[in-house]
Each structure stands twice: as structure tokens, then as C-alpha cells.
Short mmCIF file of C-alpha atoms in Angstrom, two decimals:
data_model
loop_
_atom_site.label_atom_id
_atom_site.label_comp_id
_atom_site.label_asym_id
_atom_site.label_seq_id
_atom_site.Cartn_x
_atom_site.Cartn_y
_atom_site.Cartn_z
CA UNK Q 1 -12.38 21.04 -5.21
CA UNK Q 2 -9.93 22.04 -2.83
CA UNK Q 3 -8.02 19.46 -1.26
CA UNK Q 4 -4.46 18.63 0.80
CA UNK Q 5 -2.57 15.67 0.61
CA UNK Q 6 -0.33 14.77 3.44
CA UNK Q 7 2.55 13.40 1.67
CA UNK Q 8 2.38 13.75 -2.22
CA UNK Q 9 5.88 13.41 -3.55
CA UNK Q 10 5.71 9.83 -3.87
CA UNK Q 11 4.21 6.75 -5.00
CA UNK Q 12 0.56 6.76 -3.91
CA UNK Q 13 0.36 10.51 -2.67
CA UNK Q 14 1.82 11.85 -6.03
CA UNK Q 15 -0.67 9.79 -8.04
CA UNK Q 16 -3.38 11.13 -6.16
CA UNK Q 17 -1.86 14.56 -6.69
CA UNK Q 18 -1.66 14.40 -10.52
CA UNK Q 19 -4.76 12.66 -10.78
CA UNK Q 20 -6.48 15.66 -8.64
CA UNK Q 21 -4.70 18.26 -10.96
CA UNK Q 22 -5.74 16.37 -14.49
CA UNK Q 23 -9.53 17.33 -12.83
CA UNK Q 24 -8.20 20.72 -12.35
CA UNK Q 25 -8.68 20.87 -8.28
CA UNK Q 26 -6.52 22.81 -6.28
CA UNK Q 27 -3.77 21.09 -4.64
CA UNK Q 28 -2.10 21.53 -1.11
CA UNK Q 29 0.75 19.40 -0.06
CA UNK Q 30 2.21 18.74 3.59
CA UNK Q 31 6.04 16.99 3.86
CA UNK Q 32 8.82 17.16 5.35
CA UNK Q 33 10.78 18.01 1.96
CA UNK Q 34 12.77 15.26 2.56
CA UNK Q 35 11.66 12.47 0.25
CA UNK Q 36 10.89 13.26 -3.67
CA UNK Q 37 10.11 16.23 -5.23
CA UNK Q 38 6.58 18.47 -4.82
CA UNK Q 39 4.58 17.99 -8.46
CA UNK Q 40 4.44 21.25 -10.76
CA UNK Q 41 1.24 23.20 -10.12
CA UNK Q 42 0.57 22.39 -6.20
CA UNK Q 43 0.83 24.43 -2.87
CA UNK Q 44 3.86 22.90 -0.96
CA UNK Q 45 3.53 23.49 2.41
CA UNK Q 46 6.86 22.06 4.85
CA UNK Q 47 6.41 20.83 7.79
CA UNK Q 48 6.49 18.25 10.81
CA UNK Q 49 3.11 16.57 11.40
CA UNK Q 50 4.20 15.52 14.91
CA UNK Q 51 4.56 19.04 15.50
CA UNK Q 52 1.45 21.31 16.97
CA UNK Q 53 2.69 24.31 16.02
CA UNK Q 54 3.48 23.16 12.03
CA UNK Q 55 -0.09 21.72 12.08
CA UNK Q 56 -1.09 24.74 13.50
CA UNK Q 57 0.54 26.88 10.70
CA UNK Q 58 -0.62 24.28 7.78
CA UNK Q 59 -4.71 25.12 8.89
CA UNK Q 60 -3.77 28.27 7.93
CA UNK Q 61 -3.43 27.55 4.09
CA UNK Q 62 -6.72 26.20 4.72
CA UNK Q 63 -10.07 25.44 3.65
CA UNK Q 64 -10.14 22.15 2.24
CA UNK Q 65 -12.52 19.72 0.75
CA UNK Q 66 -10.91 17.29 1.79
CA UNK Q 67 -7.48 15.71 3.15
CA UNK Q 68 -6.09 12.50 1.78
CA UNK Q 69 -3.55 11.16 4.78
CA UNK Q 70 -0.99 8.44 2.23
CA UNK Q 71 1.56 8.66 5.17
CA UNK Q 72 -0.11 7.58 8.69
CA UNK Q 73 1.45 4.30 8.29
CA UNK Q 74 5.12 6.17 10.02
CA UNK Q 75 3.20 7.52 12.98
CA UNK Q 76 1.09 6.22 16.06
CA UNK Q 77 -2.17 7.18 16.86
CA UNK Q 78 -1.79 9.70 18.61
CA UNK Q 79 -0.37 11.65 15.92
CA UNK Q 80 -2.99 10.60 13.50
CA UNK Q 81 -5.35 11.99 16.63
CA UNK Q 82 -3.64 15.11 16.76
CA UNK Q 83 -3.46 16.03 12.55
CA UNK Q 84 -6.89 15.13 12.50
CA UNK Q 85 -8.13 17.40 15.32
CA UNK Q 86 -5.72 20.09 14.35
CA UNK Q 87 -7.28 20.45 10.42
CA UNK Q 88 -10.75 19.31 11.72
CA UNK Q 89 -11.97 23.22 11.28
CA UNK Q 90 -10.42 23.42 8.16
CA UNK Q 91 -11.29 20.20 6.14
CA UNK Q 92 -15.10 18.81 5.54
CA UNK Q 93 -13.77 15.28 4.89
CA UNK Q 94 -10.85 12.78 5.52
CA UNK Q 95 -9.70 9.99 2.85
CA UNK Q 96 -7.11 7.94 5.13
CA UNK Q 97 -5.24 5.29 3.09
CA UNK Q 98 -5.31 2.22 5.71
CA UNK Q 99 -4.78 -1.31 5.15
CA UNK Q 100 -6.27 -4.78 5.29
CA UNK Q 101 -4.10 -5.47 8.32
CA UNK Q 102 -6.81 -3.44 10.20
CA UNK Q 103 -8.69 -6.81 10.03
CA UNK Q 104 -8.97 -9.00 13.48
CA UNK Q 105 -8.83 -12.25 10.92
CA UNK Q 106 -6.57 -11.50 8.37
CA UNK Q 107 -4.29 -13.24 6.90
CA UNK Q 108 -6.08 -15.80 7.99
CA UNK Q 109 -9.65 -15.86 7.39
CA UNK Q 110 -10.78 -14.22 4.19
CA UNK Q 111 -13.01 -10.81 4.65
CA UNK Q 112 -15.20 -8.76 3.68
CA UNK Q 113 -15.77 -4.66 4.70
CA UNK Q 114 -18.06 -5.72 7.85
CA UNK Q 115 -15.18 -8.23 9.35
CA UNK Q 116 -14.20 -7.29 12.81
CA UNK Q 117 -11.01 -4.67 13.77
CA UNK Q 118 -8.15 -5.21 15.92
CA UNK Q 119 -8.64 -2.60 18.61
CA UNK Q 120 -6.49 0.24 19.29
CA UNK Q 121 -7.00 3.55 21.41
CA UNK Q 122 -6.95 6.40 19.08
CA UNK Q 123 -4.50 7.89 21.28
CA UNK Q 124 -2.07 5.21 21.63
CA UNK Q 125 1.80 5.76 21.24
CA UNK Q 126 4.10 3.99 18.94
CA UNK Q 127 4.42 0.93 21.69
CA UNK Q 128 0.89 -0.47 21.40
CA UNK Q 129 0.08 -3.72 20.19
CA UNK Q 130 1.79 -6.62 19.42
CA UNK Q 131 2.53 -9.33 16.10
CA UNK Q 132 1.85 -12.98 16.92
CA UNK Q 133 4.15 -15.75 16.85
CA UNK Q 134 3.21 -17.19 12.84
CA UNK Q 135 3.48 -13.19 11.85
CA UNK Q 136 -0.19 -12.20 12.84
CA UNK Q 137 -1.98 -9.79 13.77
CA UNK Q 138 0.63 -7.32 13.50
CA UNK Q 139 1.96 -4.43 15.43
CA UNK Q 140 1.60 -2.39 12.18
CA UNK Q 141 -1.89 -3.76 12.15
CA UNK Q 142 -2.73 -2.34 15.97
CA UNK Q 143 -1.40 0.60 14.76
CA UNK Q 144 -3.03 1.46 11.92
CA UNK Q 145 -6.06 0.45 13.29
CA UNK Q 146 -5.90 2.81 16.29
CA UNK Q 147 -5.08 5.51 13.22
CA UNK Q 148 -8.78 4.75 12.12
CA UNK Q 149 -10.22 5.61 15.32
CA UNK Q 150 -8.56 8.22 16.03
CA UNK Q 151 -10.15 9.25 12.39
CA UNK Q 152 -13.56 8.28 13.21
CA UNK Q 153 -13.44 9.85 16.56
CA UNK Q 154 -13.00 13.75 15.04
CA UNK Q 155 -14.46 13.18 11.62
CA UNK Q 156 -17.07 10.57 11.90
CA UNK Q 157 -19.06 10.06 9.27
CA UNK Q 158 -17.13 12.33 7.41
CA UNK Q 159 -14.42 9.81 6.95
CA UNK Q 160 -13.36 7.19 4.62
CA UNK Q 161 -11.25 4.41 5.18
CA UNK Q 162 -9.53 2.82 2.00
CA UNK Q 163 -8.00 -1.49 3.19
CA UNK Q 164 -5.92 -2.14 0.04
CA UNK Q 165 -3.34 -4.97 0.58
CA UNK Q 166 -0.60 -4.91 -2.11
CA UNK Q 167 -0.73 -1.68 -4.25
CA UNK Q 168 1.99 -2.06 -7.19
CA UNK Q 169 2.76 0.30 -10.48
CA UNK Q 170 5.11 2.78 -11.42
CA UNK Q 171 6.75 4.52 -8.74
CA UNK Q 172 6.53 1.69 -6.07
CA UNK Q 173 9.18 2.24 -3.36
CA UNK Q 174 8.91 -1.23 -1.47
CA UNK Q 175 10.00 -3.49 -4.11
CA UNK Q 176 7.62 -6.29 -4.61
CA UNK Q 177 7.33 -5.49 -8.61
CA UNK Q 178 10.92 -4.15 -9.37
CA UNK Q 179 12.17 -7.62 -7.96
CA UNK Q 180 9.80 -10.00 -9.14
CA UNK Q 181 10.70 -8.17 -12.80
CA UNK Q 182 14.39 -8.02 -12.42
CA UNK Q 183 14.88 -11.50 -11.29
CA UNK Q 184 12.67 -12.61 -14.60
CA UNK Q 185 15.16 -10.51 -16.68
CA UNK Q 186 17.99 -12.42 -15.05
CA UNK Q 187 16.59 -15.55 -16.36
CA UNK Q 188 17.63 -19.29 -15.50
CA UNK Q 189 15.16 -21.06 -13.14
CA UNK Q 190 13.13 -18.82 -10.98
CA UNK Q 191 12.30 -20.18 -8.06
CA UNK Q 192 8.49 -19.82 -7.16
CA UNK Q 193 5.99 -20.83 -4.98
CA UNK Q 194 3.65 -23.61 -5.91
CA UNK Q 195 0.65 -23.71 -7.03
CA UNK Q 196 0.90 -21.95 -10.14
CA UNK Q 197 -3.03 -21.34 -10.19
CA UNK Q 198 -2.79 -19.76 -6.51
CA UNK Q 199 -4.85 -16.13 -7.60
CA UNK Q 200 -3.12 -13.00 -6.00
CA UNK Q 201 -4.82 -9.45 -5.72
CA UNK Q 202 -2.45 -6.37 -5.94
CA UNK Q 203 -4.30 -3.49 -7.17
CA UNK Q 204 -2.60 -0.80 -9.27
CA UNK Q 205 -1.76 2.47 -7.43
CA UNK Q 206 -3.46 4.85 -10.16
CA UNK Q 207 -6.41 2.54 -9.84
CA UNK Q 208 -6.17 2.92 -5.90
CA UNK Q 209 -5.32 6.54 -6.60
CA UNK Q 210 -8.54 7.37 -9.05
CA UNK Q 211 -10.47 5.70 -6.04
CA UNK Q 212 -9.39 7.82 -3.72
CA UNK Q 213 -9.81 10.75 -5.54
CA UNK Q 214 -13.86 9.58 -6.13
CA UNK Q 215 -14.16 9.03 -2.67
CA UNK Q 216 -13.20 12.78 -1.74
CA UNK Q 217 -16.08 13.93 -3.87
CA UNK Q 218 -19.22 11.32 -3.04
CA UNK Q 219 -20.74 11.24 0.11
CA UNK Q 220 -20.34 7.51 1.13
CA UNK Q 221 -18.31 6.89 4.08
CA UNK Q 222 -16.66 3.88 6.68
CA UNK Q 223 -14.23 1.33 5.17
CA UNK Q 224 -13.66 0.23 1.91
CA UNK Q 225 -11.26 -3.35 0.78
CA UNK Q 226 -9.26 -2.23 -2.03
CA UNK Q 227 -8.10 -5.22 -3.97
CA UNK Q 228 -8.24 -6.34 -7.32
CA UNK Q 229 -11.83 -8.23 -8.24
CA UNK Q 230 -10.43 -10.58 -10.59
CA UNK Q 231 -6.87 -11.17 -9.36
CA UNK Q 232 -4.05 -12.99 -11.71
CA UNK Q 233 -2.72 -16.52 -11.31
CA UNK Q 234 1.05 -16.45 -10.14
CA UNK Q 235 1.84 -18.15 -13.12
CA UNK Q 236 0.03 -15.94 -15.08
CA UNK Q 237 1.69 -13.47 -13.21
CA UNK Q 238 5.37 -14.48 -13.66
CA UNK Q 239 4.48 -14.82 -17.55
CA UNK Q 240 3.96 -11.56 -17.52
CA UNK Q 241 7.10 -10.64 -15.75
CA UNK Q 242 8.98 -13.00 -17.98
CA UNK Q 243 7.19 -11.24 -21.27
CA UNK Q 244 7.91 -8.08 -20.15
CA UNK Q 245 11.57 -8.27 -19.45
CA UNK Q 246 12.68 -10.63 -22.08
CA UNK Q 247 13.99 -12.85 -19.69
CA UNK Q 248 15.44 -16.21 -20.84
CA UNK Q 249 13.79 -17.97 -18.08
CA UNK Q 250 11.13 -20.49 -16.41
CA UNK Q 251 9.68 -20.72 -13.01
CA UNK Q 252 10.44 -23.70 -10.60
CA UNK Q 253 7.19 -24.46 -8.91
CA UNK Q 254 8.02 -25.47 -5.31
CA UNK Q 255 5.56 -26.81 -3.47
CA UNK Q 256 5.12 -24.40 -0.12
CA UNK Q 257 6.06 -26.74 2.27
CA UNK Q 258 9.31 -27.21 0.83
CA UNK Q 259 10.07 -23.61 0.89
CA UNK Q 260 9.02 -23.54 4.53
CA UNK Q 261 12.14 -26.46 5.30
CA UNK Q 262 13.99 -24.47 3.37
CA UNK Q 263 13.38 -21.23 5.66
CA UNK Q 264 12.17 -18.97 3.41
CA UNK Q 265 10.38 -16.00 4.25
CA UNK Q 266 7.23 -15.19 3.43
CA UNK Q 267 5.92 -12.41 1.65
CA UNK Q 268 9.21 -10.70 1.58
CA UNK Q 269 12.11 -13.63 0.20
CA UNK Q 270 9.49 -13.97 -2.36
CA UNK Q 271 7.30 -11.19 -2.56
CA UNK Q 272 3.62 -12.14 -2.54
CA UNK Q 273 3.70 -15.35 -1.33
CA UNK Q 274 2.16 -16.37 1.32
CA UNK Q 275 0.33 -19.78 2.57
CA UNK Q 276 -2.30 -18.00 4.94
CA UNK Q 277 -5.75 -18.77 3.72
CA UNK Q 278 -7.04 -15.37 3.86
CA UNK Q 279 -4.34 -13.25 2.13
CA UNK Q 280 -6.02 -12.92 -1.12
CA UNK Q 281 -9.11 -13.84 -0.03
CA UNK Q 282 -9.90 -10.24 0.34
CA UNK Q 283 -13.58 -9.25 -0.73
CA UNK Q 284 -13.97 -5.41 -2.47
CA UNK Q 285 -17.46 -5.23 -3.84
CA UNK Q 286 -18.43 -2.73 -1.74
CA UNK Q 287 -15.74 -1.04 -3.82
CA UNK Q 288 -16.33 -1.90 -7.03
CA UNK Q 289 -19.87 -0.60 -6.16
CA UNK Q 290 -18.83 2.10 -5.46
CA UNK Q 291 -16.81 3.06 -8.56
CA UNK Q 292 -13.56 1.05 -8.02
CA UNK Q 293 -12.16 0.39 -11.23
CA UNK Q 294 -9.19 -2.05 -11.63
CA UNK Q 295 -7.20 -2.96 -14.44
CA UNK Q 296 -5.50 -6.21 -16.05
CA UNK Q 297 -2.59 -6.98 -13.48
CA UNK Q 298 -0.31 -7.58 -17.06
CA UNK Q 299 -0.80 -3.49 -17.58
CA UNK Q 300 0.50 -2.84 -14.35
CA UNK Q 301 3.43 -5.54 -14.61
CA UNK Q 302 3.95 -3.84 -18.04
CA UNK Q 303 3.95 -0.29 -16.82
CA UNK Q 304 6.68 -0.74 -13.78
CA UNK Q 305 8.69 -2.67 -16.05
CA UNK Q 306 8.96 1.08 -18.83
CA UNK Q 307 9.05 3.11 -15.55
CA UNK Q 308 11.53 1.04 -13.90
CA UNK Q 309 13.91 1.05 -17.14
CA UNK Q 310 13.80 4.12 -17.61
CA UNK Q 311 13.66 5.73 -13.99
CA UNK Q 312 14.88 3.28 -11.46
CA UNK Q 313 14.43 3.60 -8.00
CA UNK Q 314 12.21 6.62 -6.44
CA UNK Q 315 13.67 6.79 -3.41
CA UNK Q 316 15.78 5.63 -0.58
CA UNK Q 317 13.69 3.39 1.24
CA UNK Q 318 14.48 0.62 4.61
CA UNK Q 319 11.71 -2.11 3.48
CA UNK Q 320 13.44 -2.03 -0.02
CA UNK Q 321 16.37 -4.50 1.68
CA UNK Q 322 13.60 -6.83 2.95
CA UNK Q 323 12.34 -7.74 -0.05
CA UNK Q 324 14.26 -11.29 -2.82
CA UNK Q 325 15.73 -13.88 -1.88
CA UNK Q 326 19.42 -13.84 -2.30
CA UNK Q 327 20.78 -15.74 -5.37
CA UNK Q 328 23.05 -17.81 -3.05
CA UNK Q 329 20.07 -19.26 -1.27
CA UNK Q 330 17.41 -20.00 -4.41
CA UNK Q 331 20.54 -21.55 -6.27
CA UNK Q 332 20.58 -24.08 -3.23
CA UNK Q 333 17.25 -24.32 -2.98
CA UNK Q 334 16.63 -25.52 -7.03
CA UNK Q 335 19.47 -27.50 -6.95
CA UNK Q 336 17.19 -29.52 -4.03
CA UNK Q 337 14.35 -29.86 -5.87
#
């Protein structure tokens, strides 16, 4: 196999690159150069995929087998219109890496792979859509959504659309984990959203990766919700965080209204939670027929933990700073309850 990953220095794009080279399939990559460093043993290829005349020059390193798009999430449709037309004579098939914001009815509504879009022109710019007054749909969600048409509209059934919702492991770049495991090391109380049963579904990158990678060789195509099957208690969870680190600690289970008063932010103050119905109500057994494979949350929570100790932070990254509450405010908050 031949194939070209647009990205592949980081986090899910350089798991999908190490994964394709362990199979021994040659590897393309297309970056700016700007963010991590290209993995031994691939083609690097530099460039601006906004700009024609780099796309232009990157079909040239062509043919593929297939392209795996990890970074669509920074550009509008349009762009994602414009890659995909510009490598269409040069790639048989298209793995894009989308998300379950896609989804009409999430958070709210729990889904399944036939659950209606948001719509989006594949051609819109940066300024389409909109995010509702509770947080949803999103503008993100518009967005990426208009990135699947745009997709579907050159590739057809020659693409593959991969929903997850929270991918987490070694290398992660947002935050969630690295938080959630160095406020357990920190011990005390840990503040934390009741109940403790509530199930959450993150799904391990390499897992999400090793998907991907199946998916570039089979011949099934449309949308696929990757989330974890099983899911982990938050309790169970923060155990494992706890176990991990060493921490002296305990969670505080607060019940969710009394986080609301207390104006804490959802899914990024403390990172997973969030009282929508639907959020991890997220069906993937079209998936899991399909070959997804997912592994005990506590490996994954074990995993960042070694990587994070050892290598820290991958990179520079804005949504980084969204994501903890700040000590001040969960001290006040415990002291409350």
C-alpha cells in the first residue's frame, strides 16, 4: 500500500503513520513543517493545503492508495473541496477523520451511524454555520460536516468517514488526559461531577489509528461512530487516574446541578463532563463490525500517564488553555459542598 497522510507529525496522524510503516506501506506526508517532527522512514512533502499550486505540486509525488485527511478540522469546506479535487487523480480512496459533531442531534439525542447531518455546502467558507445558545449544534459541527460533503461529492463511494468523539492516549495535544492525571497526582479532594456510575466513551488514538488504517484497505465505505463499546464509569475512571499517578487523593462527587450554580464549564473546566443526554450515548457497532477494536480505558489512562512523565507536552497548542478548572475556583467550590 501506498498511502499519504495529511498531517502526520502528531497525535492521531503520527499513529496512523507508524502504524502504516509497522505493515511496511509506503508513507507520504503533507505539513506545513511547523508542528512536530516527520517520523523516520516517510516521504515528507511541505506545503500549504490552502494553496493550489502546493496541492498541485504534492499530486506529483503521487499515486496513492489512499489519503488519510487527520487535519480538516483547521480549514472550511472549501478547502477540504479543493485538496480533495486536487489529489482526486492521484488517490483511489479518502479516510477523513470527522467527528460526532457532524450529527443534527448530538449532544443531545444519542445516535447511531444512520442519524441525520447538520447541513453544510461543500464549498462553504470559514463563516458558515452557527453554535446554539446551550453550546449546540456547533459551528465546528457545520463545518466539519460541510468537510464531508465536500468528500462525498469528489470521492463518493470511495470515501470513509470516521465520527469518534473523545480520542485520548499518548501524544494527546488538547489536554483532557494530561489534566485529569495531573490533578489526581496533586491529590486532596478532586472535585468531580456526580454520578460516579455516569459511563463515558473516549476511544484510544492507536485504537482509532489501527481503524483507520483497516479502513484504507477494505472496501466498505460512508460513516463510521468511533467510540468505545464498553465505556468506563467516571469513577472507575478517576481510580484509574488516581492509581496511576500515586496521588494521595479522593474525588468529591458533586451533583451536576450544583456545578452548573457554581458556573462551571462543561466539557472543558472538567474535561468530559457533560449533562447532555446524548454525549456518550454514541452507538459504534457498525464499527466494531467492521473490525474496530478498543481497549480497557485503564490501558490508555496508564499509557498517557508513562508518556506524559517521561515526554510532556507534544506541542504548542490554543485549546490546551481551555481545558481544568483553576485551583482557586474548585477550592471554593468543595469548601461549598
Amino acid at each position: 500500500m501506498r498511502i499519504l497522510v495529511m498531517g502526520g507529525t502528531w497525535f492521531l496522524g503520527k499513529h496512523i503513520v507508524v502504524g502504516a510503516l509497522r505493515q511496511g506501506w509506503a508513507v507520504t506526508t503533507f505539513n506545513r513543517g511547523r508542528s512536530g517532527r516527520a517520523v523516520e522512514g516517510v516521504e515528507s512533502v511541505h506545503g500549504d493545503r490552502t494553496s493550489l499550486a502546493d496541492l498541485e505540486r504534492l499530486a506529483e509525488h503521487g499515486p496513492w492508495d489512499a489519503v488519510f485527511d487527520t487535519s480538516s478540522s483547521e480549514f472550511p469546506p472549501r478547502d477540504v473541496l479543493a485538496a480533495a479535487t486536487a489529489l482526486r487523480p492521484v488517490v483511489q480512496r479518502w479516510v477523513h477523520i470527522s467527528t460526532v459533531s457532524v450529527y443534527a442531534g448530538w449532544p443531545h439525542q444519542p445516535l447511531d451511524d444512520d442519524s441525520p447531518l447538520l447541513v453544510c455546502p461543500p464549498d462553504a467558507d470559514e463563516s458558515f454555520g452557527y453554535t446554539g445558545t446551550d453550546g449546540s449544534p456547533t459551528k465546528y459541527g457545520f463545518q466539519k460536516a460541510g468537510g464531508e460533503r465536500a468528500v462525498s461529492e469528489i470521492f463518493g463511494d470511495a470515501s470513509v468517514f470516521l465520527r469518534p468523539g473523545v480520542i485520548l492516549g499518548p501524544g494527546e495535544y488538547v489536554g483532557r488526559l494530561p489534566w485529569w492525571l495531573e490533578r489526581a497526582a496533586r491529590g486532596g479532594r478532586i472535585l468531580a461531577p456526580a454520578p460516579a456510575e455516569q459511563r463515558i466513551q473516549p476511544v484510544d488514538v492507536r485504537d482509532v489509528a489501527a481503524f483507520a488504517l483497516d479502513q484504507a484497505a477494505a472496501s466498505d465505505c460512508g460513516g463510521f461512530n468511533v467510540a468505545h463499546p464498553e465505556g468506563i464509569s467516571f469513577g472507575d475512571f478517576l481510580d484509574a487516574c488516581l492509581a496511576e499517578t500515586g496521588g494521595a487523593g479522593a474525588p468529591a462527587w458533586v451533583d451536576p446541578a450544583v456545578l452548573l450554580e457554581q458556573g462551571v464549564k462543561q466539557w472543558t473546566e472538567l474535561p468530559l463532563w457533560r449533562t447532555h443526554a446524548g454525549v456518550w450515548a454514541v452507538d459504534s457497532v457498525r464499527a466494531v463490525a467492521a473490525g474496530l477494536a478498543c481497549r480497557p480505558i485503564v490501558e490508555t489512562v496508564r499509557d498517557t500517564w508513562r508518556w506524559w512523565a517521561a515526554d510532556g507536552r507534544p506541542v504548542d497548542h490554543p485549546r490546551w488553555a481551555e481545558h481544568g478548572i483553576a485551583p482557586e475556583k474548585e477550592a471554593k467550590i468543595l469548601a461549598s459542598v
